[in-house]
Coordinates of C-alpha atoms and ligand atoms in Angstrom, one line a residue:
X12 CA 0.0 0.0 0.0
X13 CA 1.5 3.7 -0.6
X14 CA 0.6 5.8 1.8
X15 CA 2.9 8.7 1.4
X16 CA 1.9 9.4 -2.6
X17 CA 0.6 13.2 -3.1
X18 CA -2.7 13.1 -6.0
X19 CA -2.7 16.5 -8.1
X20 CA -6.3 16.1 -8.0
X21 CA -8.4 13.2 -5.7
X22 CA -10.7 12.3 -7.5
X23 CA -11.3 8.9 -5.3
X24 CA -14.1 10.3 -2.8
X25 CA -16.5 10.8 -6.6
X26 CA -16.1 7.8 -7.6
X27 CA -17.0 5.6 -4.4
X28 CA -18.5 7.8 -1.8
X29 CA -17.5 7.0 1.7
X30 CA -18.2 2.8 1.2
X31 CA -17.1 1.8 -2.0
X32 CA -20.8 -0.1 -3.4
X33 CA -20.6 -4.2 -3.4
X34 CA -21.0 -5.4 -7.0
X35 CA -18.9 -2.7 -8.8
X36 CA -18.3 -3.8 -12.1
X37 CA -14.8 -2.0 -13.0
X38 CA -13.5 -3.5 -9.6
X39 CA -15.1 -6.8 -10.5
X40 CA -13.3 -6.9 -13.4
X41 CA -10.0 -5.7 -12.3
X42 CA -10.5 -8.3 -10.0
X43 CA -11.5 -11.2 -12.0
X44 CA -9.2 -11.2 -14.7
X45 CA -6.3 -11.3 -11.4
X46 CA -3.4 -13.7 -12.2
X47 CA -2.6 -15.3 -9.0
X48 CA 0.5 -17.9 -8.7
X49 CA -1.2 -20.8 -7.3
X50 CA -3.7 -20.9 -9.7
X51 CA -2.4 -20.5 -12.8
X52 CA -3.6 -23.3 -13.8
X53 CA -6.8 -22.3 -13.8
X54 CA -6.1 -18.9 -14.2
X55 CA -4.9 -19.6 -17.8
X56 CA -6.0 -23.0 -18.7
X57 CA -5.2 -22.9 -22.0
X58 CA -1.5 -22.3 -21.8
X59 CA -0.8 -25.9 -20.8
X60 CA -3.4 -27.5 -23.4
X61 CA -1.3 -25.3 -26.3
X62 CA 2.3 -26.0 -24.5
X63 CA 1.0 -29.9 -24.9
X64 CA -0.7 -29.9 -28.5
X65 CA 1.1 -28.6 -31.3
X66 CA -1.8 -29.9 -34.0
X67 CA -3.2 -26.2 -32.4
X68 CA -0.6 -24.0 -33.6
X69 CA -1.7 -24.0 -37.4
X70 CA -5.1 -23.7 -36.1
X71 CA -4.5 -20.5 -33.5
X72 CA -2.0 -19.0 -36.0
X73 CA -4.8 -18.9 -38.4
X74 CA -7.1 -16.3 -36.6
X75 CA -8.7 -13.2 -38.5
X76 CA -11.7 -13.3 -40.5
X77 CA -11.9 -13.8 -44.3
X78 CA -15.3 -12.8 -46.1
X79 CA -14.5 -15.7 -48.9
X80 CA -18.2 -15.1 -50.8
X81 CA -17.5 -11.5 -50.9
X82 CA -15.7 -9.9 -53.9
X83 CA -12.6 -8.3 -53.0
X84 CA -10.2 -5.3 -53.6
X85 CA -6.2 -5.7 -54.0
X86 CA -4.8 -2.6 -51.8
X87 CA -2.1 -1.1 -54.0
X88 CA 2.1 -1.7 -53.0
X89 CA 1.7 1.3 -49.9
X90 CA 3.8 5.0 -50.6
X91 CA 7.0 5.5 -48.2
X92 CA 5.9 7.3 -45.4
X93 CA 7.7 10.4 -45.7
X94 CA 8.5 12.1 -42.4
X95 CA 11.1 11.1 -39.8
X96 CA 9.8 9.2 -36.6
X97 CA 10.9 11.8 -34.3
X98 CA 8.7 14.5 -36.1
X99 CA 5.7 11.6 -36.2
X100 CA 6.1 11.3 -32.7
X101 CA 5.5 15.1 -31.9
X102 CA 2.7 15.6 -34.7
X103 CA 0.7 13.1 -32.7
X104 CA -2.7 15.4 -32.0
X105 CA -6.5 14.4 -31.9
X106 CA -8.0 16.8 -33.8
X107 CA -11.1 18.9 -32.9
X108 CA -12.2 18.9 -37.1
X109 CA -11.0 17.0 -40.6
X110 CA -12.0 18.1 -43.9
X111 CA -14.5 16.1 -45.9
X112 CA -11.9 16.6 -49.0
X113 CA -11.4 12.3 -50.3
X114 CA -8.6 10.3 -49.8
X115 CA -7.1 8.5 -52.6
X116 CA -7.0 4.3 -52.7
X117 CA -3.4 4.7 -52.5
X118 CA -3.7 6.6 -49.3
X119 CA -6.0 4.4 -47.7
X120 CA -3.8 1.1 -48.5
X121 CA -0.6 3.2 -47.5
X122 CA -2.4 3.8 -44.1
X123 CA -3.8 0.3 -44.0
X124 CA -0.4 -1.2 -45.0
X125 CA 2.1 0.1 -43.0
X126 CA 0.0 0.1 -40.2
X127 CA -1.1 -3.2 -40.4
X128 CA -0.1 -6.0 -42.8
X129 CA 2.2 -8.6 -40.9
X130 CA 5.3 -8.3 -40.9
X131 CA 7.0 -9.8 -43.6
X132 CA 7.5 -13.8 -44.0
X133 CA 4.9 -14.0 -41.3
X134 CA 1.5 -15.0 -41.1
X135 CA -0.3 -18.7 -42.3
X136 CA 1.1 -18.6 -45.7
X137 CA 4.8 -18.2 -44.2
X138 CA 3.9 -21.2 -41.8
X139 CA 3.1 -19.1 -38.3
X140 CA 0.7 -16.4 -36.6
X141 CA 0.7 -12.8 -38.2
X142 CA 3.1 -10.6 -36.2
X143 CA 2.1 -7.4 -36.9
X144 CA 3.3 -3.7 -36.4
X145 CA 1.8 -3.7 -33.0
X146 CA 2.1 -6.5 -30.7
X147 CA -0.2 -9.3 -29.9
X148 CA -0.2 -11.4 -26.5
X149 CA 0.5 -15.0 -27.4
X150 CA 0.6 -13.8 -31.1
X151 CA -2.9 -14.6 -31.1
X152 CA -4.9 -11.6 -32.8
X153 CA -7.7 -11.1 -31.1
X154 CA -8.4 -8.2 -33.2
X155 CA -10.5 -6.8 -36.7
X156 CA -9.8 -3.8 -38.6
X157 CA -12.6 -2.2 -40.6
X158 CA -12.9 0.8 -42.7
X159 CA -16.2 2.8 -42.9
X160 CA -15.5 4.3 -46.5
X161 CA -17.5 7.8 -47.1
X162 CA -15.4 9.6 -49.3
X163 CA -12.8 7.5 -51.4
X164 CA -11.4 7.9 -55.0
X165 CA -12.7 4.7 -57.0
X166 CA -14.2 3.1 -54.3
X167 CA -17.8 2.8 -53.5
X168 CA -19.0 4.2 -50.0
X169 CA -19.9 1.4 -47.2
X170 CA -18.4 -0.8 -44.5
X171 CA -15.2 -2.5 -46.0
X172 CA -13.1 -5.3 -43.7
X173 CA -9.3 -5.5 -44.3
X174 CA -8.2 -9.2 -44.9
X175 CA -4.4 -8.9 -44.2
X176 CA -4.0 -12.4 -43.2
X177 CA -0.3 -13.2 -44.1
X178 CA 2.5 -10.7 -45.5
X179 CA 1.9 -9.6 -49.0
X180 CA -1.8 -10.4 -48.9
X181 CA -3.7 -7.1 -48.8
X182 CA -7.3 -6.9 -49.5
X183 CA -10.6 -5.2 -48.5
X184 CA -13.7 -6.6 -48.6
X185 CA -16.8 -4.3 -48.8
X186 CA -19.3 -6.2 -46.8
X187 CA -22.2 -4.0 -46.4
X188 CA -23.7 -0.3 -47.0
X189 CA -23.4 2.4 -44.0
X190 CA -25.6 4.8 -43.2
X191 CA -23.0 7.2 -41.9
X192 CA -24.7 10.3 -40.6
X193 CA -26.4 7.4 -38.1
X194 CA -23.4 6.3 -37.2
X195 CA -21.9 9.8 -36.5
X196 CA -24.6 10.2 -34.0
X197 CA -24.0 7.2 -32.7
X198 CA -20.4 7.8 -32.5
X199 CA -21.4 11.2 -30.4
X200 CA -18.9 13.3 -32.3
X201 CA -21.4 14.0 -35.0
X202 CA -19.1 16.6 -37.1
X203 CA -16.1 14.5 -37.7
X204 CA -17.7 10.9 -38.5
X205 CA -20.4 13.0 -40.5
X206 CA -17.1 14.8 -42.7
X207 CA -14.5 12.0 -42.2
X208 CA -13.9 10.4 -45.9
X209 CA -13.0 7.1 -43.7
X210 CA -13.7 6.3 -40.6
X211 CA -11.4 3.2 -38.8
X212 CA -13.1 0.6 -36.8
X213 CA -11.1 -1.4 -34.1
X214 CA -13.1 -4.6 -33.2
X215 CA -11.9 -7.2 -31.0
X216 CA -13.0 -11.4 -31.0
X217 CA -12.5 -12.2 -27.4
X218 CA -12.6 -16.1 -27.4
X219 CA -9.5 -16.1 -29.6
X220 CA -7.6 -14.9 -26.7
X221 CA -9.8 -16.3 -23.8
X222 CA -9.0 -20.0 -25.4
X223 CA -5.7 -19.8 -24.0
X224 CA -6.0 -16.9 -21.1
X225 CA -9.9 -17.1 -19.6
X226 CA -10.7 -14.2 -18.7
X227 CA -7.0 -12.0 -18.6
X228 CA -7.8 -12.7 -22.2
X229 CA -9.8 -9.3 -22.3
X230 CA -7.4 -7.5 -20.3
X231 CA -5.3 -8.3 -23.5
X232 CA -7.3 -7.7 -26.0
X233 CA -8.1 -4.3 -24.7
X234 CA -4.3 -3.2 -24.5
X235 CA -3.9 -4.4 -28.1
X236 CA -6.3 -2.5 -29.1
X237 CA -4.5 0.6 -27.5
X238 CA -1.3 -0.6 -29.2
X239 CA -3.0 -0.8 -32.9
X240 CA -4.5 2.3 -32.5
X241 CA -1.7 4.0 -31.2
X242 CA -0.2 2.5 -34.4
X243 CA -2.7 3.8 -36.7
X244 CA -2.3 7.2 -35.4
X245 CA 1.0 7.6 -35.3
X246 CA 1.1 6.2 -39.5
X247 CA -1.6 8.9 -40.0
X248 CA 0.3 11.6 -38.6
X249 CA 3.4 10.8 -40.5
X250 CA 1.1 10.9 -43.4
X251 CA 0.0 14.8 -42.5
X252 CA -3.8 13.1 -42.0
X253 CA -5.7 14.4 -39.1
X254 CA -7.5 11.9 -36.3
X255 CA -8.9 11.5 -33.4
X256 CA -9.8 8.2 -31.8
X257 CA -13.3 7.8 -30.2
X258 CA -13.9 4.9 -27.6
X259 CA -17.0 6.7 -26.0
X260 CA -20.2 5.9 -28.3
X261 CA -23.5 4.4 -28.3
X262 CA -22.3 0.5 -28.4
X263 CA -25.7 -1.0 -29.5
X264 CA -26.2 1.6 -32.3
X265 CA -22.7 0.9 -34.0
X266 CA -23.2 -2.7 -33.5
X267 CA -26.6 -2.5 -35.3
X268 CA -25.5 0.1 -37.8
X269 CA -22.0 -1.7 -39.1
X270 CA -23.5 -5.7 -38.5
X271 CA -21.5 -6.5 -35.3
X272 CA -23.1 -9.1 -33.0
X273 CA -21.5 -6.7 -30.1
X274 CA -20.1 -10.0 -28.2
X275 CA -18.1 -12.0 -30.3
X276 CA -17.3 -8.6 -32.5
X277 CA -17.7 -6.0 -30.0
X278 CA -16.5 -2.6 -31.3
X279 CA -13.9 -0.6 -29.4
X280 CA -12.3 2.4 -31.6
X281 CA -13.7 4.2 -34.0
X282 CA -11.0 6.9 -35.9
X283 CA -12.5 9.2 -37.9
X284 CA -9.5 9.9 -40.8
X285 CA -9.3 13.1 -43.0
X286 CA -7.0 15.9 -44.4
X287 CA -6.6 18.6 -41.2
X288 CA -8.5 21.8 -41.6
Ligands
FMN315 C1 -9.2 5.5 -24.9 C2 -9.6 6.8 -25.5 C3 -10.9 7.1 -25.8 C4 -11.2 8.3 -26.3 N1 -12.5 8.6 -26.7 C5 -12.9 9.8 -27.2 C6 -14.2 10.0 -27.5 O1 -15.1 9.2 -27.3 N2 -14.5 11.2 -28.0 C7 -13.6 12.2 -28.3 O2 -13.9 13.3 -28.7 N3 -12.3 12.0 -28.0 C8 -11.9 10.8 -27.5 N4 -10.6 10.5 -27.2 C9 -9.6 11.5 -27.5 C10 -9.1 12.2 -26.2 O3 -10.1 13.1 -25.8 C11 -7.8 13.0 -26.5 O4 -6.8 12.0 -26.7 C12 -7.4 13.9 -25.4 O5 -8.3 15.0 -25.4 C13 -6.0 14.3 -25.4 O6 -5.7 15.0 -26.6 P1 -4.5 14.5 -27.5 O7 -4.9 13.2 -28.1 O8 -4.4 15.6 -28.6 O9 -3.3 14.4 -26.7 C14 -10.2 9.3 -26.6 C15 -8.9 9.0 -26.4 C16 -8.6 7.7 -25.8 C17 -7.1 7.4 -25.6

């Protein structure tokens, strides 16, 4: 316990009164996703069973979804991105407004690309699990990428998913039509979504992770999706493309608006993209 740390602000007394309330579901889950050393075991039960059974490592490297009875788009080779890391690094800014002015396809795959396609010689096709640019616990991807396309140079508007299984494979799939200015009132920053010519979608498929980690699994998942956004961000801003990432929305809404089943697909970052006003 520290007892001699000094808060800027204390904000504890808001959040729990005097007696912190039985049944508080943030504490709850803090507390049930605990690793604790004698119980590993059941803590994590499937580290064991995938220690013992190598038949499961094709399987679990094989994660991401494919839409196979979809038609799909080849994302061009991806541009250089053109400004040094240090400079990305600093340029890092959500942005209060975008321009509705399209992006190109070249933009969007040089985006998609460097932000996300595997690394190369990894992925099923190279024999192994995707490693991507951001990291995965147990290499196990619990995560989707989505674009919501409003605004795009040769593409038609509407919910595309990016199928970026193995290095060197780079398509999107356009799986369905978006109503975008319901989903920038479901996103409750109305003006951006409503101007953004794409609009990123980080989803996350729990039970990929939980196989192997029960419920830590989510803990995971979660962080992962910090780290890929954090990596979309930062490829945007070396791009000079303005962002912001939104986690707080209406979750039902989005689910019902881009097809999610909000359990096993359950939507956690949406980024609108644009050119910066
Ligand atoms: C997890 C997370 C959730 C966020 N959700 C929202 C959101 O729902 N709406 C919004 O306008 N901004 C959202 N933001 C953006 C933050 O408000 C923004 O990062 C913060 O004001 C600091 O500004 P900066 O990103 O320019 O440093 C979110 C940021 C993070 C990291």
């Amino acid at each position: 316990m520290i007892t001699d740390s000094i808060h800027g602000a204390n904000l504890v007394d808001i959040v729990y009164g005097e007696v912190p309330a039985p049944g508080d579901v943030a504490e709850d889950f803090i507390e049930a996703t605990k690793i604790h050393r004698d119980a590993m075991g059941w803590d994590a039960p499937g580290v064991r069973i995938l220690e013992t059974t190598p038949e499961m490592h094709p399987v679990v490297a094989r994660a991401g979804q494919r839409h196979l009875s979809h038609a799909t788009i080849e994302l061009p080779e991806p541009e250089p991105l053109p400004t040094a890391f240090d400079d990305v690094l600093r340029r890092r800014v959500s942005a209060e407004r975008l321009t509705a002015d399209p992006l190109t396809a070249e933009e969007l795959s040089t985006l998609l690309r460097h932000a996300w396609e595997p690394q190369p010689g990894t992925g099923p096709a190279h024999g192994g699990p995707p490693r991507r640019p951001s990291p995965s616990a147990g290499a196990l991807n619990p995560l989707e990428l989505w674009v919501v396309v409003r605004n795009v140079r040769a593409l038609a508007p509407g919910l595309y998913h990016v199928e970026m299984p193995s290095s060197g494979t780079a398509l999107l799939t356009r799986v369905r039509d978006v109503d975008v200015p319901a989903l920038a009132r479901a996103a409750l920053q109305e003006d951006m979504v409503l101007a953004a010519p794409v609009t990123l979608v980080v989803t996350m498929m729990p039970w990929r992770s939980r196989f192997k980690y029960g419920p830590r699994a989510v803990r995971f998942a979660l962080m992962e999706a910090g780290h890929t956004c954090q990596t979309l961000l930062l490829t945007c801003a070396a791009m000079g493309l303005a962002t912001r990432p939104l986690g707080g929305f209406c979750d039902d809404e989005v689910n019902e608006l881009l097809g999610f089943c909000g359990v096993d697909q359950v939507p956690l970052y949406l980024v609108p993209v644009g050119r910066p006003c």
